[in-house]
Coordinates of C-alpha atoms in Angstrom, one line a residue:
M156 CA -23.5 70.7 80.3
I157 CA -21.6 72.9 82.6
L158 CA -21.6 76.6 82.0
D159 CA -19.0 79.4 84.1
N160 CA -19.9 82.8 83.6
R161 CA -17.6 83.7 86.3
G162 CA -15.6 87.9 85.4
L163 CA -18.4 88.2 83.7
E164 CA -20.4 91.2 84.6
P165 CA -24.0 91.4 84.7
P166 CA -26.8 91.0 82.5
Q167 CA -24.1 88.2 80.9
P168 CA -24.6 85.4 83.4
M169 CA -28.3 85.8 83.5
M170 CA -28.3 85.9 79.1
R171 CA -25.8 82.9 79.1
T172 CA -27.5 80.7 81.2
L173 CA -30.7 81.0 80.1
A174 CA -29.3 81.0 76.2
A175 CA -28.5 77.8 77.5
L176 CA -31.3 76.6 79.2
E177 CA -33.1 76.9 75.7
N178 CA -30.3 74.7 74.4
L179 CA -30.3 72.4 76.3
G180 CA -34.6 72.1 76.0
E181 CA -34.0 71.4 72.2
G182 CA -34.1 67.1 71.5
E183 CA -32.4 66.5 75.2
G184 CA -33.8 64.2 77.8
E185 CA -35.7 64.7 80.5
G186 CA -33.2 64.9 83.1
E187 CA -31.0 66.5 81.9
V188 CA -28.9 69.8 84.1
L189 CA -26.9 73.0 83.7
T190 CA -24.2 73.2 86.0
I191 CA -23.6 77.4 86.0
I192 CA -20.3 78.8 87.9
N193 CA -20.9 82.8 89.4
D194 CA -18.5 84.5 90.8
R195 CA -21.4 86.2 93.0
R196 CA -24.9 84.3 94.2
P197 CA -27.3 84.8 91.1
M198 CA -31.2 86.5 93.0
F199 CA -32.6 87.2 89.9
L200 CA -32.2 84.2 87.7
Y201 CA -33.7 82.5 90.2
E202 CA -36.8 84.3 89.8
Q203 CA -37.0 83.5 86.0
L204 CA -35.6 80.0 86.8
E205 CA -38.8 79.5 88.6
E206 CA -40.9 81.1 85.9
L207 CA -39.5 78.3 83.7
G208 CA -40.7 76.1 86.0
Y209 CA -36.9 74.9 86.2
K210 CA -35.0 74.2 89.8
Q211 CA -32.3 74.5 91.4
R212 CA -29.6 73.6 94.3
T213 CA -26.2 76.6 95.0
E214 CA -23.5 75.3 96.5
P215 CA -20.8 78.5 97.7
Q216 CA -17.9 77.5 97.1
N217 CA -14.3 77.9 98.4
D218 CA -13.1 80.5 96.5
G219 CA -16.3 83.0 96.6
S220 CA -18.1 82.0 93.5
F221 CA -21.3 80.0 94.1
K222 CA -22.2 76.8 91.9
I223 CA -25.6 76.2 90.4
V224 CA -27.2 73.8 89.1
I225 CA -30.5 74.4 87.3
F226 CA -32.9 70.9 86.5
R227 CA -36.1 70.6 86.8

């Protein structure tokens, strides 16, 4: 699943991301991945992900945005 959060003001990107993670966990198999694209590095999201047991990989993009791959 890919979620494009560009153009949204905080806290919308984090709220959308956490909601998508809840949906991802419902009936999906292990190994499911959520990829988000944000205008900025989501510093506050990292703490939430850790508390929920998720790992992430952040990749800066050429256009200045950030691609974050979230997984268990």
